[in-house]
Coordinates of N, CA and C in Angstrom, one line a residue:
X1 N -79.4 30.1 -53.5 CA -78.7 29.9 -52.4 C -77.3 31.6 -52.3
X2 N -77.6 32.5 -51.8 CA -76.8 33.8 -51.3 C -75.3 33.1 -51.0
X3 N -74.3 33.5 -52.1 CA -73.2 33.2 -51.0 C -72.2 34.6 -51.1
X4 N -71.7 34.7 -49.8 CA -71.3 35.9 -49.1 C -69.6 35.9 -48.5
X5 N -69.3 37.0 -49.6 CA -67.9 37.5 -49.2 C -67.5 38.3 -48.2
X6 N -66.9 37.9 -47.5 CA -66.6 38.9 -46.3 C -65.0 39.9 -46.6
X7 N -64.7 41.1 -46.6 CA -63.6 41.7 -47.0 C -63.4 42.6 -46.5
X8 N -61.7 42.6 -45.7 CA -61.1 43.3 -44.7 C -59.7 43.5 -45.2
X9 N -59.1 44.9 -44.8 CA -57.8 45.2 -45.1 C -56.7 43.9 -45.2
X10 N -56.7 43.4 -43.8 CA -56.4 42.1 -43.0 C -56.9 41.5 -42.5
X11 N -56.8 39.8 -42.9 CA -57.9 39.0 -42.2 C -56.7 37.8 -42.2
X12 N -56.8 37.1 -40.9 CA -57.1 37.5 -39.6 C -56.4 38.3 -38.9
X13 N -56.5 39.3 -38.0 CA -55.7 39.9 -37.3 C -56.3 40.2 -35.8
X14 N -54.9 40.2 -34.9 CA -55.6 40.7 -33.4 C -56.5 41.6 -32.9
X15 N -56.7 42.5 -33.8 CA -57.4 44.0 -33.8 C -58.6 43.7 -34.7
X16 N -58.6 42.6 -35.0 CA -60.2 42.0 -36.2 C -60.5 41.2 -35.5
X17 N -60.3 40.6 -34.0 CA -61.0 39.5 -33.6 C -62.5 39.2 -33.8
X18 N -62.9 40.9 -33.6 CA -64.7 40.4 -33.8 C -65.2 40.5 -34.9
X19 N -64.5 40.5 -35.9 CA -64.8 40.0 -37.4 C -64.5 38.7 -37.9
X20 N -63.9 38.0 -37.2 CA -63.8 36.4 -37.0 C -64.3 36.1 -36.1
X21 N -65.0 36.1 -35.4 CA -65.8 36.0 -34.6 C -67.2 36.1 -35.2
X22 N -67.3 37.2 -35.5 CA -68.5 37.0 -36.3 C -69.0 36.2 -37.8
X23 N -67.6 35.9 -38.3 CA -67.6 35.2 -39.4 C -68.2 34.1 -38.9
X24 N -67.5 33.3 -37.6 CA -67.6 32.1 -37.4 C -69.3 32.0 -36.6
X25 N -69.8 33.2 -36.0 CA -71.1 32.6 -35.9 C -72.2 32.7 -36.6
X26 N -71.9 33.4 -38.0 CA -73.1 33.4 -38.9 C -72.8 32.4 -39.9
X27 N -71.7 31.2 -39.3 CA -71.0 30.1 -40.4 C -71.9 29.4 -39.7
X28 N -72.0 28.9 -38.8 CA -72.8 28.3 -37.4 C -74.5 28.6 -37.5
X29 N -75.0 29.7 -37.7 CA -75.8 30.1 -38.4 C -76.6 29.3 -39.8
X30 N -75.5 28.8 -40.1 CA -75.8 28.3 -41.4 C -75.7 29.1 -42.7
X31 N -75.2 30.5 -43.0 CA -74.7 31.1 -43.6 C -73.2 31.3 -44.6
X32 N -73.3 30.8 -45.8 CA -72.2 30.3 -46.5 C -71.5 31.7 -46.7
X33 N -70.2 31.3 -46.2 CA -69.2 33.0 -46.1 C -68.0 32.5 -46.6
X34 N -67.3 33.1 -47.4 CA -65.8 33.3 -48.1 C -65.5 34.4 -47.5
X35 N -64.0 34.2 -46.9 CA -63.2 35.4 -46.3 C -62.4 35.6 -47.5
X36 N -61.8 36.7 -47.7 CA -61.3 37.3 -48.1 C -60.2 38.7 -47.9
X37 N -58.9 38.7 -48.1 CA -58.6 39.9 -47.8 C -57.0 41.0 -48.7
X38 N -57.4 41.8 -48.3 CA -56.4 42.5 -49.5 C -54.8 42.0 -48.2
X39 N -54.4 42.0 -48.0 CA -53.4 41.6 -47.3 C -53.2 40.4 -46.2
X40 N -52.0 39.6 -46.3 CA -51.8 38.8 -44.9 C -51.4 38.8 -44.0
X41 N -51.5 38.0 -42.7 CA -51.3 38.6 -41.5 C -49.5 38.4 -41.7
X42 N -49.2 38.7 -40.2 CA -47.8 38.7 -39.8 C -48.0 37.5 -39.7
X43 N -46.7 36.4 -39.6 CA -46.4 35.0 -39.3 C -46.9 35.0 -37.5
X44 N -46.6 35.9 -36.6 CA -46.9 35.5 -35.4 C -48.7 35.5 -35.3
X45 N -49.3 36.4 -36.2 CA -50.7 36.6 -35.9 C -51.3 35.2 -37.0
X46 N -51.1 34.9 -38.0 CA -51.7 33.8 -38.5 C -51.3 32.0 -37.9
X47 N -50.0 32.2 -37.1 CA -49.4 30.8 -36.9 C -50.6 30.8 -35.0
X48 N -51.1 31.9 -34.6 CA -52.3 31.6 -33.5 C -53.2 30.4 -33.5
X49 N -53.2 29.7 -32.7 CA -54.1 28.6 -32.8 C -55.9 29.2 -33.6
X50 N -56.2 30.3 -32.8 CA -57.4 30.9 -32.7 C -57.5 31.5 -34.5
X51 N -56.4 31.6 -34.8 CA -56.7 32.5 -36.4 C -55.8 31.1 -37.3
X52 N -55.5 30.0 -37.5 CA -54.9 29.5 -38.3 C -56.0 28.9 -39.0
X53 N -57.0 28.4 -38.8 CA -58.1 28.1 -39.8 C -58.8 29.3 -40.9
X54 N -58.7 30.6 -40.3 CA -59.1 31.5 -40.8 C -58.1 32.4 -41.6
X55 N -56.7 31.9 -41.4 CA -55.7 32.2 -42.5 C -55.8 31.3 -43.5
X56 N -55.7 29.8 -43.4 CA -55.9 28.8 -44.5 C -57.2 29.0 -45.2
X57 N -58.2 29.3 -44.6 CA -59.4 29.3 -46.0 C -59.3 31.0 -46.8
X58 N -58.7 31.7 -46.0 CA -59.2 33.0 -46.6 C -58.3 33.3 -47.8
X59 N -59.0 34.0 -49.0 CA -57.9 34.6 -50.5 C -57.4 35.8 -50.2
X60 N -56.2 36.0 -50.1 CA -56.1 37.3 -50.4 C -55.4 37.5 -52.2
X61 N -55.2 39.1 -51.8 CA -54.7 39.5 -53.1 C -53.6 40.3 -53.0
X62 N -53.2 40.1 -51.6 CA -51.3 40.6 -51.5 C -50.8 39.5 -51.1
X63 N -49.5 39.4 -51.5 CA -48.5 40.2 -52.0 C -49.5 39.6 -53.7
X64 N -49.1 40.2 -54.7 CA -49.8 40.0 -55.8 C -48.5 39.2 -56.8
X65 N -49.3 38.1 -57.2 CA -48.9 37.2 -58.0 C -48.8 37.7 -59.8
X66 N -48.1 38.1 -60.0 CA -48.1 38.6 -61.3 C -48.6 37.9 -62.5
X67 N -48.6 36.7 -63.0 CA -49.1 35.9 -63.9 C -50.7 35.7 -63.9
X68 N -51.0 35.1 -62.1 CA -52.1 35.0 -61.7 C -53.3 36.4 -61.6
X69 N -52.7 37.7 -61.6 CA -53.1 39.1 -62.0 C -53.2 39.2 -63.3
X70 N -52.7 38.7 -64.3 CA -52.4 39.3 -65.2 C -53.3 38.5 -66.4
X71 N -53.5 37.4 -65.6 CA -54.6 36.6 -66.5 C -56.2 36.6 -66.1
X72 N -56.2 37.2 -64.5 CA -57.5 37.8 -64.3 C -58.3 39.0 -64.9
X73 N -57.0 40.3 -65.4 CA -57.0 41.3 -65.8 C -57.8 40.8 -67.1
X74 N -56.9 40.0 -67.8 CA -57.4 39.4 -69.4 C -58.5 38.9 -69.7
X75 N -59.1 38.1 -68.7 CA -60.0 37.1 -68.6 C -61.2 38.1 -68.5
X76 N -61.3 39.2 -67.7 CA -61.9 40.5 -67.4 C -62.4 41.3 -68.6
X77 N -61.3 41.7 -69.1 CA -61.5 42.6 -70.2 C -61.8 41.6 -71.5
X78 N -61.6 40.9 -71.6 CA -62.2 40.0 -72.7 C -63.6 40.3 -72.5
X79 N -64.3 39.5 -71.2 CA -65.5 38.8 -71.5 C -66.3 40.1 -71.2
X80 N -65.7 41.0 -70.6 CA -66.5 42.9 -70.1 C -65.8 44.1 -70.4
X81 N -65.3 44.4 -71.7 CA -64.4 45.2 -72.0 C -64.8 46.6 -71.5
X82 N -66.6 46.7 -71.6 CA -66.9 47.8 -71.2 C -67.0 48.1 -69.8
X83 N -67.5 46.9 -68.9 CA -67.2 46.8 -67.3 C -65.9 47.1 -67.3
X84 N -64.8 46.8 -67.8 CA -63.7 46.8 -67.6 C -63.3 48.4 -67.6
X85 N -63.4 48.8 -69.0 CA -63.0 50.7 -68.5 C -64.0 51.5 -67.8
X86 N -65.3 51.2 -67.7 CA -66.2 52.0 -66.7 C -65.5 51.9 -65.7
X87 N -64.8 50.5 -65.2 CA -64.6 50.5 -63.5 C -63.5 51.3 -63.3
X88 N -62.5 51.1 -64.3 CA -61.3 51.9 -64.0 C -61.7 53.6 -64.3
X89 N -62.3 54.3 -64.8 CA -63.3 55.4 -64.7 C -63.5 55.6 -63.0
X90 N -64.4 54.4 -62.9 CA -65.0 54.9 -61.5 C -63.6 54.8 -60.8
X91 N -62.5 54.2 -60.6 CA -61.7 54.1 -60.0 C -60.6 55.1 -59.6
X92 N -60.9 56.1 -60.8 CA -60.1 57.1 -61.3 C -60.9 58.5 -60.4
X93 N -62.4 58.3 -60.9 CA -63.5 59.4 -59.9 C -63.3 59.1 -58.5
X94 N -63.1 58.4 -57.9 CA -64.2 57.5 -56.4 C -62.0 57.8 -55.6
X95 N -61.9 59.2 -55.4 CA -60.1 59.2 -55.1 C -60.2 60.8 -54.3
X96 N -59.9 60.4 -53.5 CA -59.3 62.3 -52.6 C -58.4 63.0 -54.4
X97 N -58.3 64.3 -54.0 CA -57.1 65.0 -54.6 C -56.1 64.6 -54.5
X98 N -55.5 64.6 -55.8 CA -53.5 64.4 -55.5 C -53.2 63.8 -56.1
X99 N -52.1 63.9 -56.7 CA -51.5 62.5 -57.5 C -51.5 61.7 -56.9
X100 N -50.9 61.8 -55.6 CA -50.9 60.4 -54.9 C -52.0 59.4 -55.2
X101 N -53.3 60.3 -54.7 CA -54.6 59.3 -54.9 C -54.8 58.9 -56.1
X102 N -54.1 59.6 -57.3 CA -54.4 59.2 -58.8 C -53.5 57.9 -58.7
X103 N -52.3 57.7 -58.2 CA -51.5 56.8 -58.5 C -52.3 55.2 -57.5
X104 N -52.9 55.9 -56.5 CA -53.1 54.6 -55.8 C -55.2 54.2 -56.3
X105 N -55.2 55.0 -57.4 CA -57.0 54.7 -58.1 C -56.5 53.4 -58.9
X106 N -55.1 53.4 -59.5 CA -54.7 52.3 -60.3 C -54.4 51.2 -59.8
X107 N -53.9 51.2 -58.4 CA -53.6 49.9 -57.5 C -55.0 49.7 -56.8
X108 N -55.6 50.4 -56.9 CA -57.0 49.7 -56.4 C -58.0 49.1 -57.6
X109 N -57.8 49.8 -58.4 CA -58.5 49.0 -59.6 C -57.6 47.5 -59.7
X110 N -56.3 47.3 -60.1 CA -55.7 46.4 -60.0 C -56.4 45.5 -59.1
X111 N -56.4 45.9 -58.1 CA -56.6 44.7 -57.2 C -58.2 44.6 -57.0
X112 N -59.0 45.4 -57.3 CA -60.1 45.3 -57.6 C -60.6 44.2 -58.7
X113 N -60.1 44.3 -59.5 CA -60.5 43.0 -60.5 C -59.8 42.0 -60.6
X114 N -58.7 41.7 -60.1 CA -58.0 40.5 -59.4 C -59.6 39.8 -58.5
X115 N -60.0 40.9 -57.7 CA -60.8 40.3 -56.4 C -62.0 40.1 -57.3
X116 N -62.5 40.7 -58.2 CA -63.8 40.4 -58.9 C -63.1 39.2 -59.5
X117 N -62.4 38.4 -60.7 CA -62.2 37.2 -60.7 C -62.6 36.1 -59.8
X118 N -61.4 36.8 -58.8 CA -62.1 35.5 -57.7 C -63.1 35.3 -57.4
X119 N -63.9 36.3 -56.7 CA -65.3 36.1 -56.4 C -66.1 35.6 -57.6
X120 N -66.1 35.8 -58.8 CA -66.9 34.9 -59.7 C -66.7 33.8 -59.7
X121 N -65.1 33.4 -59.9 CA -65.2 32.2 -59.6 C -65.3 31.3 -58.5
X122 N -65.7 31.8 -57.3 CA -66.6 31.3 -56.1 C -68.4 32.2 -55.8
X123 N -68.3 32.2 -56.3 CA -69.9 32.2 -57.2 C -70.1 32.9 -56.1
X124 N -69.9 33.9 -55.8 CA -70.4 34.9 -54.7 C -71.8 36.0 -55.4
X125 N -72.4 36.0 -54.4 CA -73.3 36.9 -54.6 C -73.6 38.2 -54.1
X126 N -72.7 38.5 -52.8 CA -72.8 39.7 -52.4 C -71.1 39.9 -51.6
X127 N -71.3 41.1 -51.3 CA -69.5 41.3 -50.7 C -70.0 42.2 -49.8
X128 N -69.2 42.2 -48.8 CA -69.7 42.7 -47.4 C -68.1 43.4 -46.6
X129 N -68.0 44.4 -46.3 CA -66.7 44.8 -46.2 C -66.9 45.6 -44.4
X130 N -66.0 45.4 -44.2 CA -65.6 45.8 -42.6 C -65.1 47.2 -43.0
X131 N -65.5 48.0 -42.5 CA -64.6 49.9 -42.2 C -64.7 50.0 -44.1
X132 N -64.9 51.4 -43.8 CA -64.9 51.9 -45.1 C -63.1 52.7 -45.5
X133 N -62.4 51.8 -45.6 CA -60.9 52.5 -45.7 C -60.8 51.9 -47.2
X134 N -59.5 51.7 -47.6 CA -58.8 51.4 -49.0 C -59.6 50.0 -49.5
X135 N -59.7 49.1 -48.6 CA -60.3 47.9 -48.8 C -61.6 47.6 -49.4
X136 N -62.5 48.9 -48.7 CA -63.8 49.3 -49.3 C -63.7 49.9 -50.5
X137 N -62.6 50.7 -50.7 CA -62.6 51.1 -52.1 C -62.7 49.8 -53.2
X138 N -61.8 49.4 -52.9 CA -61.4 47.8 -53.7 C -62.5 47.0 -53.9
X139 N -63.0 46.9 -52.5 CA -64.6 46.0 -52.7 C -65.7 47.2 -53.9
X140 N -65.9 47.9 -53.5 CA -67.1 48.8 -53.7 C -66.5 48.8 -55.6
X141 N -65.4 48.7 -56.0 CA -64.9 49.1 -57.2 C -65.4 47.4 -57.9
X142 N -64.8 46.2 -57.2 CA -65.0 44.9 -57.8 C -66.6 44.8 -57.8
X143 N -67.3 44.9 -56.7 CA -68.7 44.9 -57.0 C -69.9 45.6 -58.0
X144 N -68.8 47.2 -58.3 CA -69.4 47.6 -59.4 C -69.0 47.0 -60.7
X145 N -68.1 46.3 -60.6 CA -67.6 45.4 -62.1 C -68.5 44.0 -62.1
X146 N -69.0 43.5 -61.0 CA -69.7 42.4 -61.4 C -71.1 42.6 -61.4
X147 N -71.6 43.8 -60.8 CA -73.0 43.7 -60.6 C -73.3 43.4 -59.6
X148 N -73.1 42.8 -58.6 CA -73.8 42.0 -57.7 C -73.8 43.4 -56.4
X149 N -74.3 42.9 -55.3 CA -74.6 43.7 -54.1 C -73.7 43.7 -53.2
X150 N -73.5 44.8 -52.5 CA -72.5 45.2 -51.4 C -72.9 45.8 -50.5
X151 N -72.2 45.8 -49.4 CA -72.8 46.5 -48.2 C -71.6 46.8 -47.2
X152 N -71.9 47.6 -46.3 CA -70.9 48.1 -45.4 C -70.9 48.2 -43.9
X153 N -69.8 47.6 -42.9 CA -70.4 48.1 -41.6 C -69.2 49.0 -41.3
X154 N -69.6 50.5 -40.6 CA -69.5 51.4 -40.2 C -69.0 51.2 -38.3
X155 N -67.3 51.6 -38.2 CA -67.0 51.4 -36.6 C -66.5 52.8 -36.2
X156 N -66.1 53.7 -36.8 CA -65.5 54.7 -36.1 C -65.3 55.9 -36.7
X157 N -64.9 56.5 -36.0 CA -64.4 58.4 -36.7 C -63.4 58.4 -37.6
X158 N -63.0 57.1 -38.0 CA -61.8 57.2 -39.1 C -62.1 57.3 -40.4
X159 N -63.4 56.8 -40.3 CA -64.7 56.3 -41.7 C -65.1 57.5 -41.8
X160 N -65.3 58.9 -40.9 CA -66.0 59.8 -41.7 C -64.8 60.8 -41.6
X161 N -64.0 61.2 -41.1 CA -62.7 62.3 -41.5 C -62.3 61.8 -42.6
X162 N -61.6 62.9 -43.1 CA -60.7 62.9 -44.2 C -59.3 61.4 -43.9
X163 N -59.1 61.0 -45.0 CA -59.9 61.2 -46.3 C -61.0 60.0 -46.6
X164 N -61.1 59.2 -45.8 CA -62.4 58.2 -46.3 C -63.8 58.8 -46.1
X165 N -64.3 59.7 -45.3 CA -65.1 60.3 -45.2 C -65.4 60.9 -46.5
X166 N -64.8 61.5 -47.1 CA -64.6 62.4 -48.4 C -65.3 61.2 -49.6
X167 N -65.1 60.3 -49.8 CA -65.8 59.5 -50.2 C -66.9 57.9 -49.7
X168 N -66.9 58.7 -48.4 CA -68.2 57.6 -48.2 C -69.5 57.9 -48.8
X169 N -70.1 58.9 -49.1 CA -71.0 58.9 -49.4 C -71.4 58.3 -50.8
X170 N -70.6 58.3 -51.6 CA -71.0 57.4 -53.1 C -70.7 55.7 -52.4
X171 N -70.0 55.2 -51.6 CA -70.4 54.2 -51.1 C -71.8 53.6 -50.3
X172 N -72.1 54.4 -49.5 CA -73.4 54.3 -48.5 C -74.4 54.5 -50.0
X173 N -74.5 54.9 -50.8 CA -75.5 55.1 -51.8 C -75.5 53.7 -52.6
X174 N -74.2 53.3 -52.7 CA -73.9 52.0 -53.4 C -74.5 51.0 -53.2
X175 N -74.5 50.9 -51.4 CA -74.2 49.7 -50.7 C -76.0 49.1 -50.3
X176 N -76.3 47.9 -50.2 CA -77.7 47.3 -50.1 C -78.1 48.2 -48.5
X177 N -77.6 47.7 -47.7 CA -77.7 48.1 -46.6 C -76.1 48.7 -45.6
X178 N -75.9 49.5 -44.4 CA -75.0 49.7 -44.3 C -75.2 49.1 -42.0
X179 N -74.2 48.3 -42.1 CA -74.7 48.1 -40.3 C -73.4 49.3 -39.8
X180 N -74.2 50.0 -39.0 CA -73.4 50.8 -37.5 C -73.0 50.6 -36.7
X181 N -72.0 50.2 -36.0 CA -72.1 49.9 -34.8 C -71.9 50.7 -33.2
X182 N -72.7 51.3 -33.8 CA -73.0 52.4 -32.5 C -73.9 53.5 -32.9
X183 N -74.7 54.7 -32.4 CA -75.5 55.3 -32.5 C -74.7 56.4 -33.1
X184 N -74.1 56.9 -32.8 CA -72.8 57.6 -32.7 C -72.6 57.4 -35.1
X185 N -72.4 56.1 -35.0 CA -71.8 55.4 -36.3 C -73.1 56.2 -37.4
X186 N -74.5 55.9 -37.0 CA -75.7 55.9 -37.9 C -75.6 57.4 -37.8
X187 N -75.7 58.1 -36.8 CA -75.8 59.4 -36.8 C -75.1 60.5 -38.0
X188 N -73.4 59.9 -38.1 CA -72.6 60.0 -39.2 C -72.8 60.1 -40.1
X189 N -73.5 58.4 -40.6 CA -73.4 57.7 -41.9 C -75.0 58.5 -42.3
X190 N -75.8 59.0 -41.8 CA -77.0 59.9 -42.0 C -76.8 61.2 -42.9
X191 N -75.9 62.0 -41.6 CA -75.2 63.2 -42.2 C -74.4 63.1 -43.8
X192 N -74.0 61.9 -44.0 CA -72.9 61.3 -44.9 C -73.7 61.5 -46.4
X193 N -74.9 61.1 -46.1 CA -75.7 60.7 -47.4 C -77.2 61.4 -47.4
X194 N -77.8 60.9 -48.6 CA -79.2 61.4 -48.9 C -80.0 61.2 -47.9
X195 N -81.3 61.3 -47.6 CA -82.7 60.9 -46.8 C -82.8 59.7 -47.6
X196 N -82.7 59.5 -48.6 CA -83.6 58.5 -49.5 C -83.0 57.3 -49.1
X197 N -81.6 57.5 -48.8 CA -80.5 56.3 -48.0 C -80.4 55.9 -47.0
X198 N -81.7 56.9 -46.0 CA -81.5 56.8 -44.6 C -82.0 55.4 -44.2
X199 N -83.0 54.6 -44.5 CA -83.2 53.4 -44.0 C -82.3 52.0 -44.9
X200 N -81.3 52.6 -45.1 CA -80.1 51.3 -44.9 C -79.6 51.4 -43.9
X201 N -79.2 52.7 -42.7 CA -78.5 52.3 -41.9 C -79.0 51.5 -40.7
X202 N -78.8 50.8 -40.2 CA -78.8 50.0 -39.0 C -77.9 49.6 -38.1
X203 N -78.3 49.6 -36.9 CA -77.6 49.6 -36.2 C -77.1 48.1 -35.7
X204 N -76.0 47.4 -35.5 CA -75.6 46.2 -35.7 C -74.4 46.3 -34.6
X205 N -74.4 45.8 -33.3 CA -73.3 45.7 -32.3 C -72.5 44.8 -32.5
X206 N -71.5 45.1 -32.3 CA -70.1 43.9 -32.3 C -70.4 43.0 -31.0
X207 N -71.0 42.2 -30.7 CA -71.1 41.8 -29.7 C -69.9 40.9 -29.2
X208 N -70.3 40.4 -27.7 CA -68.9 39.4 -27.5 C -69.6 38.2 -26.7
X209 N -69.0 36.6 -26.7 CA -69.1 35.8 -26.2 C -69.4 35.6 -24.4
X210 N -70.0 36.4 -23.6 CA -70.0 36.3 -22.2 C -69.4 34.8 -21.9
X211 N -69.8 34.0 -22.3 CA -69.1 32.5 -22.1 C -67.9 32.6 -21.7
X212 N -67.3 33.0 -22.6 CA -65.5 32.8 -23.2 C -64.8 34.1 -22.0

């Protein structure tokens, strides 16, 4: 049975209500979803009644727990040393130019290995990112390390402008499919990748429950 991980930069979040509703709807439809987030929400967001359960059932990468992170890296290094080294190389390559971006590559690599270890422990077989941002870099690297499927939802212009846009082509090539929130997003995604990958791009609207 397919078990899916949803990864975002912050979950739950007031500005990500549509992601929470999407997760809830998929779960009601019988899809097995585990939620992951790079950062924890603020106290106000996590204590909101509609977000409380989402916060309590989400696995967080930050703030870092040093001992747990070291154990995750050691486990991944010992079990798959070549993959570990290759993922570090991938992190250093999958970046924009500059010293700052190089330093962030090591951070994203460190987070990706912690994520990969948690995803493996929870027997995840597919990871889905909302937004092609820094969290998508972490998701991309983690799935490269694990050899599992990866997919994206694209939402707006920030994902096609610098810096995210410069790294989008490789993510789209790696993805099993790409959900585009609008015709505009799909058109920009087609511009960002090879024709061989165009069949992956599909329009999936962010719907709302009109009864509410």
